CSV table of C-alpha atoms and ligand atoms in Angstrom, one decimal:
chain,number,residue,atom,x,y,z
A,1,UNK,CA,23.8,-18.4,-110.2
A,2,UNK,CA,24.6,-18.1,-106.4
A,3,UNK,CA,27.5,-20.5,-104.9
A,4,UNK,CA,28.0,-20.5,-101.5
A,5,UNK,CA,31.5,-21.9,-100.2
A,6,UNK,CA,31.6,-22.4,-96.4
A,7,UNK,CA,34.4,-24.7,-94.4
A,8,UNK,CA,36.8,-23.7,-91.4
A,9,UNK,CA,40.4,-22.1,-91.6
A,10,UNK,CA,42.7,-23.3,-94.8
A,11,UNK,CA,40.4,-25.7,-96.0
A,12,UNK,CA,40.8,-24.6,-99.6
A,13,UNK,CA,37.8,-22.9,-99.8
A,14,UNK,CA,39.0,-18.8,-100.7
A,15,UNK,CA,40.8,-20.8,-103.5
A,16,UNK,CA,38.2,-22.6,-104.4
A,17,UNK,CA,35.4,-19.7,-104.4
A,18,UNK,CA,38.0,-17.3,-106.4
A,19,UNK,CA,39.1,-19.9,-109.2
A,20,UNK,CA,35.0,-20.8,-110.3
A,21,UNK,CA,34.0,-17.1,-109.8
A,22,UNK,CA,36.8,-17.0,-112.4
A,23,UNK,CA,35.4,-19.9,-114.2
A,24,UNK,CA,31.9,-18.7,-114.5
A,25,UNK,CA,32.8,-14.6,-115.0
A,26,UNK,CA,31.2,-13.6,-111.2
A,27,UNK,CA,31.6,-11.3,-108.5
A,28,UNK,CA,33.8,-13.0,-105.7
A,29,UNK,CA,33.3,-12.1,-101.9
A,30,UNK,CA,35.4,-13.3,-99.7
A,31,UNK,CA,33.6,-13.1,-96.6
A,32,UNK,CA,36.0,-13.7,-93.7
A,33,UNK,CA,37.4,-10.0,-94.9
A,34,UNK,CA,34.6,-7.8,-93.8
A,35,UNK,CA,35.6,-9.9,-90.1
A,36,UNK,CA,39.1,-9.3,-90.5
A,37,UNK,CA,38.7,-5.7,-91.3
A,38,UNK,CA,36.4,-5.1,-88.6
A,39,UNK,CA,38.8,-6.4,-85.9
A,40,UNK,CA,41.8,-4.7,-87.6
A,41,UNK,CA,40.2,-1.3,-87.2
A,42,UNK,CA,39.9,-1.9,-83.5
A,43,UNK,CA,43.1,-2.8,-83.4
A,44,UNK,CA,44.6,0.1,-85.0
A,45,UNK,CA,42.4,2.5,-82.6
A,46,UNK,CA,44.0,0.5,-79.9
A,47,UNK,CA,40.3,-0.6,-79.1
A,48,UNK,CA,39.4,-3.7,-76.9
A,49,UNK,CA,38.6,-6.7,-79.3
A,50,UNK,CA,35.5,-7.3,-77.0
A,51,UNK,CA,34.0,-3.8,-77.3
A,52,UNK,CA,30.6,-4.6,-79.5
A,53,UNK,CA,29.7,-1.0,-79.1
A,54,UNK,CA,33.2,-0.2,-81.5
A,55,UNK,CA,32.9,-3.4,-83.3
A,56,UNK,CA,29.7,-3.1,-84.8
A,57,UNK,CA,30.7,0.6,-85.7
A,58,UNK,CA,33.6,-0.5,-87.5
A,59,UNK,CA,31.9,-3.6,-89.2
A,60,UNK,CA,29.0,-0.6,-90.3
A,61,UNK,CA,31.5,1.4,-91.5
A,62,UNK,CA,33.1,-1.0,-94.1
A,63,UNK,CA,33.2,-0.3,-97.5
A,64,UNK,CA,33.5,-3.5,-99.8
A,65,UNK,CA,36.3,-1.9,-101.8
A,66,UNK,CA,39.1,-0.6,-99.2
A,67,UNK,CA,40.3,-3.7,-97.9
A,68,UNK,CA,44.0,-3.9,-97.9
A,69,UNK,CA,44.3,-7.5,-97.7
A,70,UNK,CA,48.0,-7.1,-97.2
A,71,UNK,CA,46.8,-5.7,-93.8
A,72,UNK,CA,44.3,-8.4,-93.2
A,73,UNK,CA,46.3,-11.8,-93.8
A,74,UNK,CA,48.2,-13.0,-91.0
A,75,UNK,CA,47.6,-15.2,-88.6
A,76,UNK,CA,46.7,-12.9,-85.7
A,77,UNK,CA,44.2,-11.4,-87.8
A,78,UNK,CA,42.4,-14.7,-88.3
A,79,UNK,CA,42.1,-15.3,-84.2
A,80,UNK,CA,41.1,-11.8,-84.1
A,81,UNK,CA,38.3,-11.9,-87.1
A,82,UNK,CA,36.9,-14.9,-85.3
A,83,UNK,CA,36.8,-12.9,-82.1
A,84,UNK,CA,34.6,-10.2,-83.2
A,85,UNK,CA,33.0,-13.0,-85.5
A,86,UNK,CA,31.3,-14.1,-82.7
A,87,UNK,CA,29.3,-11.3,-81.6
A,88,UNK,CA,25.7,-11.7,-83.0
A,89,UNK,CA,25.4,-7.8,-83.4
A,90,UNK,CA,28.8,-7.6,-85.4
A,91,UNK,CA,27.1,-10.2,-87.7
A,92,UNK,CA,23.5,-8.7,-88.0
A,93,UNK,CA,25.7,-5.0,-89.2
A,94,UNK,CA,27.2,-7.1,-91.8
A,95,UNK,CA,24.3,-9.2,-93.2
A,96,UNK,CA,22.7,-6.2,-95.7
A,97,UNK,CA,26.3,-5.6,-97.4
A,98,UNK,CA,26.4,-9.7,-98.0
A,99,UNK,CA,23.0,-9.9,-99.4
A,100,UNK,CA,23.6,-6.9,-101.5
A,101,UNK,CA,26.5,-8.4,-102.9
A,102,UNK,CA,24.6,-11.9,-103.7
A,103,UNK,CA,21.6,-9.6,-105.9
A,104,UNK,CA,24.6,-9.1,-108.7
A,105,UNK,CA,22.5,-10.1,-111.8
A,106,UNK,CA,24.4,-12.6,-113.5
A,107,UNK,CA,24.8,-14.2,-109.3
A,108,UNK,CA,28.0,-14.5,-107.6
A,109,UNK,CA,30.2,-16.4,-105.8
A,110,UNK,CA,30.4,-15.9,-101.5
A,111,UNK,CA,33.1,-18.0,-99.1
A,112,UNK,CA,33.0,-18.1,-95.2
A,113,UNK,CA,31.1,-19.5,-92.6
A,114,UNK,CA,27.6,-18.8,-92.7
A,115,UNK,CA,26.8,-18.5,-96.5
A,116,UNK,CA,24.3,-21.3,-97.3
A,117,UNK,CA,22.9,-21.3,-93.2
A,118,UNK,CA,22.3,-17.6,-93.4
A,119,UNK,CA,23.3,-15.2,-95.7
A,120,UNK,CA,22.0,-16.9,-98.7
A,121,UNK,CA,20.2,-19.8,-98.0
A,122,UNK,CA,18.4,-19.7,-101.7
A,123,UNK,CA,22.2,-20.6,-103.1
A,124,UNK,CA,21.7,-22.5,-106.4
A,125,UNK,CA,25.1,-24.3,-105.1
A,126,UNK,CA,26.4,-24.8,-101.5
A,127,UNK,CA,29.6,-26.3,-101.1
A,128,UNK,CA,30.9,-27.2,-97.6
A,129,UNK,CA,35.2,-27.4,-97.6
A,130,UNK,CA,36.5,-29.3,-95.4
A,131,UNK,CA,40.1,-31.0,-94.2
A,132,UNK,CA,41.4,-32.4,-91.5
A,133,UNK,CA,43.3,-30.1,-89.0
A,134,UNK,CA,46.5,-31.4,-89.7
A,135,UNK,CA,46.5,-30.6,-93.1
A,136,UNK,CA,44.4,-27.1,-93.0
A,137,UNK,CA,47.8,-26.5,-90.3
A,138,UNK,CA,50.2,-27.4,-92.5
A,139,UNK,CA,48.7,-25.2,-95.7
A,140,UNK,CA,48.2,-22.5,-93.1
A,141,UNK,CA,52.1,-23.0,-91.9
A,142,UNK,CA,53.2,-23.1,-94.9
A,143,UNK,CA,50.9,-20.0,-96.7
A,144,UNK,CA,52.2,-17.8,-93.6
A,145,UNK,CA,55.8,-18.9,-94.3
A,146,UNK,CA,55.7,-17.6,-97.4
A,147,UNK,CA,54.1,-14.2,-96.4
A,148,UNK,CA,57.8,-13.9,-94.0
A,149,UNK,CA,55.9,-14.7,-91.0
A,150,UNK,CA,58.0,-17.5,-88.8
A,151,UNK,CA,55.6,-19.8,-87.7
A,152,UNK,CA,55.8,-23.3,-85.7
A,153,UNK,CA,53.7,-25.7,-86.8
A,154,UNK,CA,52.4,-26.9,-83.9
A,155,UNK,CA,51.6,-23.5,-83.1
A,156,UNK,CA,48.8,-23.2,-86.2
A,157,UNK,CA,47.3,-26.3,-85.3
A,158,UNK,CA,46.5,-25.0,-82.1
A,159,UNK,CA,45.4,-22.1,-83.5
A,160,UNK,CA,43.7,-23.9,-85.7
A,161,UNK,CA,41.4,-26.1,-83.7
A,162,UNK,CA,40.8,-23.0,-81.2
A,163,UNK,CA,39.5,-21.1,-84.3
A,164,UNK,CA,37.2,-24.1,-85.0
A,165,UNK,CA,36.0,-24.5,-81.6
A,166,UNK,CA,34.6,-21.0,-81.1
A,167,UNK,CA,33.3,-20.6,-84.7
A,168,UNK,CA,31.6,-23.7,-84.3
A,169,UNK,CA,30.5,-23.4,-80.9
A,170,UNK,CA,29.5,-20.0,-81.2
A,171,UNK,CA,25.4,-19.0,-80.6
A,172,UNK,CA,24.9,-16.7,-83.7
A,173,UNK,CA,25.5,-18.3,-87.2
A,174,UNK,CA,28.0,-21.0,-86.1
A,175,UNK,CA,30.2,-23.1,-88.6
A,176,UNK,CA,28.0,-25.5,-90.1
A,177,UNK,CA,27.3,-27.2,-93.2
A,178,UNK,CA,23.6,-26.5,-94.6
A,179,UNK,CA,21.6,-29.3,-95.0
A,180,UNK,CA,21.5,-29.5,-98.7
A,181,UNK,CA,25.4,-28.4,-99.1
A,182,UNK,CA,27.6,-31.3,-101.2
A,183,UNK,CA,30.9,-32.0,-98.4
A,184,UNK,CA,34.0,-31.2,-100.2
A,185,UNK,CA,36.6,-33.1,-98.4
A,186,UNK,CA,40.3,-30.8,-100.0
A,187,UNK,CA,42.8,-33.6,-97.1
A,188,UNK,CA,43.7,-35.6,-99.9
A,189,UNK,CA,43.6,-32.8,-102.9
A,190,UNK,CA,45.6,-30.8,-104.1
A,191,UNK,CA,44.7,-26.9,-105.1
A,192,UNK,CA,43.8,-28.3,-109.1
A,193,UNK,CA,42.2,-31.3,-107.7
A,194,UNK,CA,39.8,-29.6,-105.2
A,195,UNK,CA,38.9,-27.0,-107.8
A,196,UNK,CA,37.9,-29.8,-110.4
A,197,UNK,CA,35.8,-31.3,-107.7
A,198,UNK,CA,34.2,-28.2,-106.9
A,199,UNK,CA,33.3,-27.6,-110.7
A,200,UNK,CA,32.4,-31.0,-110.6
A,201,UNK,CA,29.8,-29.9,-108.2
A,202,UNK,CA,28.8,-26.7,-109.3
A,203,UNK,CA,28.6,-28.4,-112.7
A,204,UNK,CA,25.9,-31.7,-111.3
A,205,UNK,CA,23.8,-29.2,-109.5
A,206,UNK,CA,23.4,-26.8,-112.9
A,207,UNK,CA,22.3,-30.2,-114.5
B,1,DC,O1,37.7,-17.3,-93.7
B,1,DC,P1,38.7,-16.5,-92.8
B,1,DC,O2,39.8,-17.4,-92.2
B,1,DC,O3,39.3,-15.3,-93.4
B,1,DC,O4,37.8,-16.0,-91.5
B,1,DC,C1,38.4,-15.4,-90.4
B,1,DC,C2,37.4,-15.5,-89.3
B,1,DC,O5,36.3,-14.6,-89.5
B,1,DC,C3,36.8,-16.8,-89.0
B,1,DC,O6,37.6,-17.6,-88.1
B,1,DC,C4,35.5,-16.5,-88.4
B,1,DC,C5,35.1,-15.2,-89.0
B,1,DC,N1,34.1,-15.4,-90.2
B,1,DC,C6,32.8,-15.6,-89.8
B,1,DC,O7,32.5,-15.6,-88.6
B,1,DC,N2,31.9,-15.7,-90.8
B,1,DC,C7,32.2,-15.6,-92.1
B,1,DC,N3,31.3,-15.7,-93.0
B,1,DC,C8,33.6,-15.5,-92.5
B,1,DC,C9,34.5,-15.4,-91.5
């Protein structure tokens, strides 16, 4: 079984994607890592964010079990991750290591942006997250908080929608929900609830 989770930033759906890959014994990818890492090796070589040439060299040189997510949470790795995110070649040297991932035989379980649009439109399940900005800010304020990271609130939510904005309006493999993923809407649920939903789901679509 395949389940692909998209939604935007803090909308529940890494939670979601780890807890039923937990539920139904799969492989978990979170997606928006292989972004994250990308941009954070440019960053540590002091490279220009907008450099495809370096970016696609670091997303090609990723290996699925190095990430040090320590390294990859905060917030200006997110702004960054959706920077290099939106460079179509960035995404095309990432697509093969995705698909790989999805050809586990017992299935697995994939969260970002573009996992029942492009990576694996065959999904069995396709869950879109979503919430409305103000929450996703205040989960976000609140996650980064209790990393040590001072944060203003109003300062995520503008981070927030900006990060929306471009990974929505970008050209190649923009935020979208597929046509045949079930909206998940976490503004009024909390972590249990929005899991149960997403069983709930998972659960209808296996009949
Ligand atoms: O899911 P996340 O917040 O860790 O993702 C960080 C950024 O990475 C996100 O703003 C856009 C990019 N991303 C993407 O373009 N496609 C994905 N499948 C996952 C993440």
């Amino acid at each position: 079984m395949i389940v692909a989770i998209d939604g935007p930033a803090a909308s529940g759906k890494g939670t979601i994607a780890r807890r039923l890959a937990k539920h139904f014994g799969l492989p978990h990818l979170d997606t928006g890592l292989l972004y994250r890492a990308t941009a954070r090796v440019l960053i540590d070589e002091g490279t220009r964010l907008d450099d495809v040439e370096s970016a696609v060299a670091a997303a090609r040189g990723l290996a699925l079990t190095d990430f040090d997510e320590e390294k990859l949470r905060g917030r200006e790795m997110g702004e960054a991750a959706s920077v290099v995110g939106a460079m179509p070649d960035v995404r095309a040297a990432l697509i093969d290591m995705q698909r790989r991932f999805t050809q586990h035989p017992a299935g697995a379980v994939l969260d970002g942006r573009d996992i029942g649009t492009v990576i694996a439109p065959q999904a069995d399940v396709k869950i879109f997250v979503t919430a409305s900005p103000e929450t996703r800010a205040q989960r976000r304020a609140l996650e980064l908080r209790g990393r040590g990271e001072p944060v203003i609130y109003a300062d995520i939510l503008a981070d927030i929608r900006k990060r929306d904005e471009r990974d929505a309006q970008r050209s190649s493999a923009p935020l979208k929900a597929a046509a045949d993923a079930t909206i998940l809407d976490t503004t009024d649920l909390d972590i249990e609830a929005a899991f149960k939903a997403a069983l709930a789901i998972v659960e209808k679509k296996r009949g």
